[in-house]
Short mmCIF file of N, CA and C in Angstrom, two decimals:
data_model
loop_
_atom_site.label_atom_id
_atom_site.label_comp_id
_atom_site.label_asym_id
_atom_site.label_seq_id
_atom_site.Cartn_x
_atom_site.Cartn_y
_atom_site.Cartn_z
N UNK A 1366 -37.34 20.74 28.93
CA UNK A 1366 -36.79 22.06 29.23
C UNK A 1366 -36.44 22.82 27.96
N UNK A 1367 -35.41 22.25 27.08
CA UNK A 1367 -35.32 23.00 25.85
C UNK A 1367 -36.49 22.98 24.80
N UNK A 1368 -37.87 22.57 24.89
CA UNK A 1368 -38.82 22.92 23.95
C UNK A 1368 -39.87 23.74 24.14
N UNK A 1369 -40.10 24.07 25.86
CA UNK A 1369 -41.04 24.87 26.38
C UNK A 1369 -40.59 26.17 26.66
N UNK A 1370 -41.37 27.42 26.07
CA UNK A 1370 -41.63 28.44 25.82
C UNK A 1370 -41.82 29.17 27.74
N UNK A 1371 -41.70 28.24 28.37
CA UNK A 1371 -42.52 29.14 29.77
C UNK A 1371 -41.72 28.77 30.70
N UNK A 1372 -41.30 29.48 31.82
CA UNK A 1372 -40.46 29.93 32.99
C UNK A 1372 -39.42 30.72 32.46
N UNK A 1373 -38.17 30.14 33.23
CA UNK A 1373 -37.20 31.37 33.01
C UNK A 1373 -35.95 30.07 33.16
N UNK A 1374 -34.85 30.91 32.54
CA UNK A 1374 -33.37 30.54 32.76
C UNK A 1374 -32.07 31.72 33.21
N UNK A 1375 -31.68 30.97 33.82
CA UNK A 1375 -30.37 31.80 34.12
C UNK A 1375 -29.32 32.18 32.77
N UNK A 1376 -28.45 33.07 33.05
CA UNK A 1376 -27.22 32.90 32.09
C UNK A 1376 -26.30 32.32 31.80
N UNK A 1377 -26.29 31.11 32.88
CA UNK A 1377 -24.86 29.82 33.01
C UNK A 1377 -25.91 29.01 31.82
N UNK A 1378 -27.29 28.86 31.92
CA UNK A 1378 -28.23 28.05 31.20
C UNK A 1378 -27.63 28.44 29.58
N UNK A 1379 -28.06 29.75 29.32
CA UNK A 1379 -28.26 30.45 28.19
C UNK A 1379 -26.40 30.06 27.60
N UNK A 1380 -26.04 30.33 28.41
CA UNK A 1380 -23.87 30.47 27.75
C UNK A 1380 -24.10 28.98 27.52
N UNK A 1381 -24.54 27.91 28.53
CA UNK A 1381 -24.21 26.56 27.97
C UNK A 1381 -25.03 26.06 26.22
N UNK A 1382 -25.50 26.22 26.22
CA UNK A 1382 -26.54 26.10 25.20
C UNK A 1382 -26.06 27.18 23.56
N UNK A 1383 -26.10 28.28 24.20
CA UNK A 1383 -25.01 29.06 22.99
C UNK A 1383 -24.03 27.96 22.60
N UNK A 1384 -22.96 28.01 23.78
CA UNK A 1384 -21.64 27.07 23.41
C UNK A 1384 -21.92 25.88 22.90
N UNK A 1385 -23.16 25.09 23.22
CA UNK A 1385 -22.63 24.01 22.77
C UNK A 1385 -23.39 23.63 21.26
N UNK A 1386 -24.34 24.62 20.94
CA UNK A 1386 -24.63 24.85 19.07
C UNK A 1386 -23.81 25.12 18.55
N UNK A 1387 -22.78 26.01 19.02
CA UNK A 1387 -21.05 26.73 18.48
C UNK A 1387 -20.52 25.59 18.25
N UNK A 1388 -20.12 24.89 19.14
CA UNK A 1388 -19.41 23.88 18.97
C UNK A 1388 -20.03 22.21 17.99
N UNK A 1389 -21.14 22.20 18.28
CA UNK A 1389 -21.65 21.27 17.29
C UNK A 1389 -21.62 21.73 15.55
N UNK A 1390 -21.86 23.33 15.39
CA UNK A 1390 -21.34 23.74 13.90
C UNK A 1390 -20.28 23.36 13.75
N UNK A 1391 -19.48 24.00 14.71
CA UNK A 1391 -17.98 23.63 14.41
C UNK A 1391 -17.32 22.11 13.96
N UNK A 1392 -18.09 21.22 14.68
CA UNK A 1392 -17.68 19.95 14.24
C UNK A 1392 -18.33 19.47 13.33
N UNK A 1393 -19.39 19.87 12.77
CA UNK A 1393 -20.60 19.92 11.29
C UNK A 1393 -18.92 20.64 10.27
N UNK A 1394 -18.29 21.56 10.57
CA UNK A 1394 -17.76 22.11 9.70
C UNK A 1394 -16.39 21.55 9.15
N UNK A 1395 -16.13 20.79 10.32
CA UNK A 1395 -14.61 20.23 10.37
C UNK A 1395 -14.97 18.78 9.75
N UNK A 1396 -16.20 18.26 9.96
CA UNK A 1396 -16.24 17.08 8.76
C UNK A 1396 -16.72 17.36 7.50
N UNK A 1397 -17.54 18.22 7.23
CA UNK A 1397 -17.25 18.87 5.63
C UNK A 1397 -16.35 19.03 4.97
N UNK A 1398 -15.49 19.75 5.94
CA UNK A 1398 -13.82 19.90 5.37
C UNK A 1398 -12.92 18.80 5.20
N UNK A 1399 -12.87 18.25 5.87
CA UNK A 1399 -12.17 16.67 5.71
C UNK A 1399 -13.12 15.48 5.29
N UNK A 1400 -14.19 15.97 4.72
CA UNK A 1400 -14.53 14.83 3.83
C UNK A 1400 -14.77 15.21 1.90
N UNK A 1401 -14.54 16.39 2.57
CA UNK A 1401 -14.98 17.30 0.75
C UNK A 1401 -14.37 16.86 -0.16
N UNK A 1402 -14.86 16.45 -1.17
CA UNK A 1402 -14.42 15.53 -2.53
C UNK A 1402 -13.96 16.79 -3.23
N UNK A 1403 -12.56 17.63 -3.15
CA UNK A 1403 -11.90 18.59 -4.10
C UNK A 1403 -12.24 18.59 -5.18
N UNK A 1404 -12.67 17.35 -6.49
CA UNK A 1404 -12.61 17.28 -7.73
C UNK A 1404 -14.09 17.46 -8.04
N UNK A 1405 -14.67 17.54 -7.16
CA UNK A 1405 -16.41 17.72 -7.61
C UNK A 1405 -16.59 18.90 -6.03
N UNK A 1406 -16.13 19.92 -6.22
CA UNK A 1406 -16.31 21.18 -5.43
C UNK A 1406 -18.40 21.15 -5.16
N UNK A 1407 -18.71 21.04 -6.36
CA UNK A 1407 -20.32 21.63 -6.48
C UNK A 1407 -21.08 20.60 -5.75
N UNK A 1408 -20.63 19.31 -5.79
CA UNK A 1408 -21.59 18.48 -5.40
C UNK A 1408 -21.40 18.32 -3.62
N UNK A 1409 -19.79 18.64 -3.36
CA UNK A 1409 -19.41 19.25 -2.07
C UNK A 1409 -20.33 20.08 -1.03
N UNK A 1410 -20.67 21.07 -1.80
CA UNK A 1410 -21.34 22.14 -1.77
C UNK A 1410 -22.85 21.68 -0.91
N UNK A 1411 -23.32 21.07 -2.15
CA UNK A 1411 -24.83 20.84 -2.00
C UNK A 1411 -24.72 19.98 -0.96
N UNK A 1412 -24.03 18.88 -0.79
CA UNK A 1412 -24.15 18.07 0.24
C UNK A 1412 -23.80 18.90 1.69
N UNK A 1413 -22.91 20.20 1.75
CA UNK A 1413 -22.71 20.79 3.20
C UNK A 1413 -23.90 21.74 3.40
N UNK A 1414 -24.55 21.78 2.36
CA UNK A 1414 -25.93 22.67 2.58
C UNK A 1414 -27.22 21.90 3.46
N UNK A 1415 -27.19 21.15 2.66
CA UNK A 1415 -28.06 20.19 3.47
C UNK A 1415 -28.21 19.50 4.74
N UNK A 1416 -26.26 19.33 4.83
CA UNK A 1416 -25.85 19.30 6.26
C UNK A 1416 -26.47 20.48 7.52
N UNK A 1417 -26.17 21.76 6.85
CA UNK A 1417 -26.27 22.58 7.54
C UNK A 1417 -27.75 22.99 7.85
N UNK A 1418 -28.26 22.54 6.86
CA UNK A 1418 -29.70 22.87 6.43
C UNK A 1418 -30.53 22.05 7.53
N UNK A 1419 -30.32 21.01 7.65
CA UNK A 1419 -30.90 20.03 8.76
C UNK A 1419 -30.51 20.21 10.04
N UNK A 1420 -29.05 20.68 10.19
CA UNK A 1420 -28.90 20.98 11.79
C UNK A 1420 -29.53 22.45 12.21
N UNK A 1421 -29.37 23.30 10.99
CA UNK A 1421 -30.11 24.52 11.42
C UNK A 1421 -31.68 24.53 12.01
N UNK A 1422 -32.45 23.30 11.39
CA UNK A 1422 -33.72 22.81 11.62
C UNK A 1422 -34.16 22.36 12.90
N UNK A 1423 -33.03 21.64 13.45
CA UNK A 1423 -33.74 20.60 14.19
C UNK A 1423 -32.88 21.74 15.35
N UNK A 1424 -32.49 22.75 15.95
CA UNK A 1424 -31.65 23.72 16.60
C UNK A 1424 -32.66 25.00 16.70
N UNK A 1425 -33.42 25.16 15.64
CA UNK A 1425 -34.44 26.00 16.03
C UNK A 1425 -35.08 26.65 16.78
N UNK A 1426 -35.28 25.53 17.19
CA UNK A 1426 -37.08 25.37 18.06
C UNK A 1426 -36.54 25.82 19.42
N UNK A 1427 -35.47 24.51 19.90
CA UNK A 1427 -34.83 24.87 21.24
C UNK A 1427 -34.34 26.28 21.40
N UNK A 1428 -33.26 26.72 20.32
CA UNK A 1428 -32.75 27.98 20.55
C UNK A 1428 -33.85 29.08 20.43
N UNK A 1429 -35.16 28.74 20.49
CA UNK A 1429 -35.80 30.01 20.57
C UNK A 1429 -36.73 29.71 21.64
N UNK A 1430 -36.90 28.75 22.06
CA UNK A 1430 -37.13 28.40 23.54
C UNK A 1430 -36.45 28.95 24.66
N UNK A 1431 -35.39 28.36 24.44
CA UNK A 1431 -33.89 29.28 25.36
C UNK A 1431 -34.08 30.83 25.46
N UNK A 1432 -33.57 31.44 24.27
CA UNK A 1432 -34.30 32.89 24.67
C UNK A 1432 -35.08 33.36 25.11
N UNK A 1433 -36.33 32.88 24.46
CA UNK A 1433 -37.74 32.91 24.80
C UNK A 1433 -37.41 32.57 26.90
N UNK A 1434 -36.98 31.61 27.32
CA UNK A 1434 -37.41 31.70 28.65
C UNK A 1434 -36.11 33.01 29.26
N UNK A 1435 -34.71 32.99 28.95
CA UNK A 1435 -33.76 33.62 28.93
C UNK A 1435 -34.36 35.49 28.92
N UNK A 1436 -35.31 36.01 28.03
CA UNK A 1436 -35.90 36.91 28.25
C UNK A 1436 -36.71 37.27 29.71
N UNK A 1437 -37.69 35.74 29.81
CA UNK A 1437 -38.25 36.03 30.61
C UNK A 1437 -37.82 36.18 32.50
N UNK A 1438 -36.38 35.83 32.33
CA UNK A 1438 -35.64 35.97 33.56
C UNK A 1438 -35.07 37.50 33.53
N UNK A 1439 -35.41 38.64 32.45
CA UNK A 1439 -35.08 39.39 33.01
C UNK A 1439 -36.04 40.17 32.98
N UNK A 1440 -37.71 39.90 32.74
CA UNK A 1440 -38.85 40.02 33.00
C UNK A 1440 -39.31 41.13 31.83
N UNK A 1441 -39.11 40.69 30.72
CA UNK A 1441 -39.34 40.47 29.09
C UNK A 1441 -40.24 39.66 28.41
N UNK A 1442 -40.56 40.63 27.69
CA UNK A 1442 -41.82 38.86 27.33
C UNK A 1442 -41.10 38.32 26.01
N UNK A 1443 -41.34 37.31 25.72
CA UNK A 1443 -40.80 36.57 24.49
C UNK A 1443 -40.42 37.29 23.11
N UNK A 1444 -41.46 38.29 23.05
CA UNK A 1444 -41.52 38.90 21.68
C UNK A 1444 -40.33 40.14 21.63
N UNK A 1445 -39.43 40.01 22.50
CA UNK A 1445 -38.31 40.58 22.29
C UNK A 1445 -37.50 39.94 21.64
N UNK A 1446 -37.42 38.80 21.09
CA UNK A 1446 -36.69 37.63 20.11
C UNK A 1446 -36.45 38.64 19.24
N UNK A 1447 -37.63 39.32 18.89
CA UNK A 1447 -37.44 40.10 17.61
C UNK A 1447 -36.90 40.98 17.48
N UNK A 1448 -36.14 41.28 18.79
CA UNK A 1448 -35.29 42.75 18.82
C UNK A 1448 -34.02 42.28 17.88
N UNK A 1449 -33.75 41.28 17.47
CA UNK A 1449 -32.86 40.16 16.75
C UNK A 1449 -32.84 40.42 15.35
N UNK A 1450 -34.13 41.53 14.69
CA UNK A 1450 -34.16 41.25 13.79
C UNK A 1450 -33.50 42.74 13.03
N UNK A 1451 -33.60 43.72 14.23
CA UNK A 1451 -33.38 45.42 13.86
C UNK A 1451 -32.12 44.74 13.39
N UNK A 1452 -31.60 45.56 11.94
CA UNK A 1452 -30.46 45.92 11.59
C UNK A 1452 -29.37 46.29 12.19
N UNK A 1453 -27.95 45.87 12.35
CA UNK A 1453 -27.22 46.54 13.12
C UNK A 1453 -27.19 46.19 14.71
N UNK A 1454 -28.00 46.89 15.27
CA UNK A 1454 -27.91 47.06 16.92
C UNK A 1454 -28.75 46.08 17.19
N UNK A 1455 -29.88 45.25 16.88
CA UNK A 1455 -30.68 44.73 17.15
C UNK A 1455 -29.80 42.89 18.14
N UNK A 1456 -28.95 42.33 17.54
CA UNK A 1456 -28.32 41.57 17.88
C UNK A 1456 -27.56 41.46 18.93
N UNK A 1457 -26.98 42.90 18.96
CA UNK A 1457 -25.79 43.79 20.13
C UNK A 1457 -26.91 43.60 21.09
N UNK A 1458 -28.14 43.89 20.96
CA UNK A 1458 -29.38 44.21 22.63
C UNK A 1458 -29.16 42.82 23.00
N UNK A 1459 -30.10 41.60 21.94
CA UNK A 1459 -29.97 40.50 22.50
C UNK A 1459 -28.82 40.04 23.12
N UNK A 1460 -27.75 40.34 22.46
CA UNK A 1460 -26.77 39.42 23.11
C UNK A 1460 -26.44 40.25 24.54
N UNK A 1461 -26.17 41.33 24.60
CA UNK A 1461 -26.17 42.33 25.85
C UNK A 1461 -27.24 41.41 27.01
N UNK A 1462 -28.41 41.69 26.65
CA UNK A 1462 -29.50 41.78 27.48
C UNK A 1462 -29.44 39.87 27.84
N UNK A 1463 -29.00 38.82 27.10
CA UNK A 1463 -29.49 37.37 27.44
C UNK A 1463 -28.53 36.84 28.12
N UNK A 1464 -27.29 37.12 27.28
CA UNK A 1464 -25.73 37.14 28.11
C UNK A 1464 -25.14 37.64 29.14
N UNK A 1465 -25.32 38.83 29.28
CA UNK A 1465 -24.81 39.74 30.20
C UNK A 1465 -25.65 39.92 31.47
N UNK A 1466 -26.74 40.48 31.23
CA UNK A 1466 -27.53 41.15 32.34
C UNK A 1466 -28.67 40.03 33.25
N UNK A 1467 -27.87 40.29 34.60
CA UNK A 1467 -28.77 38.89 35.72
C UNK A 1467 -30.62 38.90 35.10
N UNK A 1468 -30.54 38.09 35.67
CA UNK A 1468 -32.64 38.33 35.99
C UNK A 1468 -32.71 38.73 36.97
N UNK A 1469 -33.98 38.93 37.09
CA UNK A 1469 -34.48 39.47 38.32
C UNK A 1469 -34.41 38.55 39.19
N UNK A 1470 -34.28 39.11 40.35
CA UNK A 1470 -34.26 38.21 42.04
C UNK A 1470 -35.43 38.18 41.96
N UNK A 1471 -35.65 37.05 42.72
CA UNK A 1471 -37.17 36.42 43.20
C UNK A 1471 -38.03 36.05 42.28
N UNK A 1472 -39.04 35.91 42.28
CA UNK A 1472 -39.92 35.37 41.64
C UNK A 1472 -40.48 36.58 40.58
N UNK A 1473 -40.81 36.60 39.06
CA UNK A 1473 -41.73 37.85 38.48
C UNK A 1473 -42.59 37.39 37.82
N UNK A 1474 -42.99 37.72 36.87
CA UNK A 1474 -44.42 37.30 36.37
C UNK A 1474 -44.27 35.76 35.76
N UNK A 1475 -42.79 35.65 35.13
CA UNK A 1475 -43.46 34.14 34.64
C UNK A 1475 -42.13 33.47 35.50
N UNK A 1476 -42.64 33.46 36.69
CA UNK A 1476 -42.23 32.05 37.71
C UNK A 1476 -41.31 32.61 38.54
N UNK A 1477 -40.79 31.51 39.04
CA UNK A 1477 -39.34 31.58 39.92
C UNK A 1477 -38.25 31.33 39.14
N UNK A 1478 -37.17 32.00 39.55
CA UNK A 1478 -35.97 31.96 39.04
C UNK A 1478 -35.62 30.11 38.81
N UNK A 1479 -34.35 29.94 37.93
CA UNK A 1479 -33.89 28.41 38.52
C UNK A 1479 -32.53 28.81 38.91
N UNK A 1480 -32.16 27.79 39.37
CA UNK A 1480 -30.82 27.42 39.81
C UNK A 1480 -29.79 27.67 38.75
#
């Protein structure tokens, strides 16, 4: 479910999945912090990059899956991801449009709704 690009998701889908990358940074962040060697700040550093660097990686794919089907429940095609990228307002749509606004009832071009 989180690697395929095709059907659709609801917004209880989309909020769970937000929340729970939020919350996995968050605990990526809270052991950086309580393990950070104060007297070597730099090497601190590099090691929370890498941290971050790898969870940002492997979080990817799914989180653009998610949208990607999250669009298509409100009968959008995928390549609105990129509305993500406009300056400014571009973020405000996505989050408006993936968060907020139902899908369509019934069935539309790519599938049936889920549960």
């Amino acid at each position: 479910m989180l690697f395929s690009f095709d059907g659709r998701i609801g917004r209880a889908t989309y909020w769970g999945f937000t929340v729970a990358v939020i919350v996995l940074f968050c605990i990526l962040a809270g052991v950086v912090f309580m393990t950070t060697d104060m007297s070597n700040p730099e090497a601190a550093g590099s090691m929370s990059s890498i941290l971050f660097g790898v969870a940002g990686l492997a979080v990817i794919w799914p989180a653009l899956a998610v949208q990607a089907k999250r669009w298509h429940d409100v009968d959008k095609s995928a390549w609105w991801i990129l509305i993500g990228l406009v300056p400014a307002v571009g973020g405000l749509i996505a989050l408006i449009f993936n968060g907020f606004i139902p899908g369509t009832p019934g069935p539309n071009r790519f599938g049936n709704p889920t549960a």
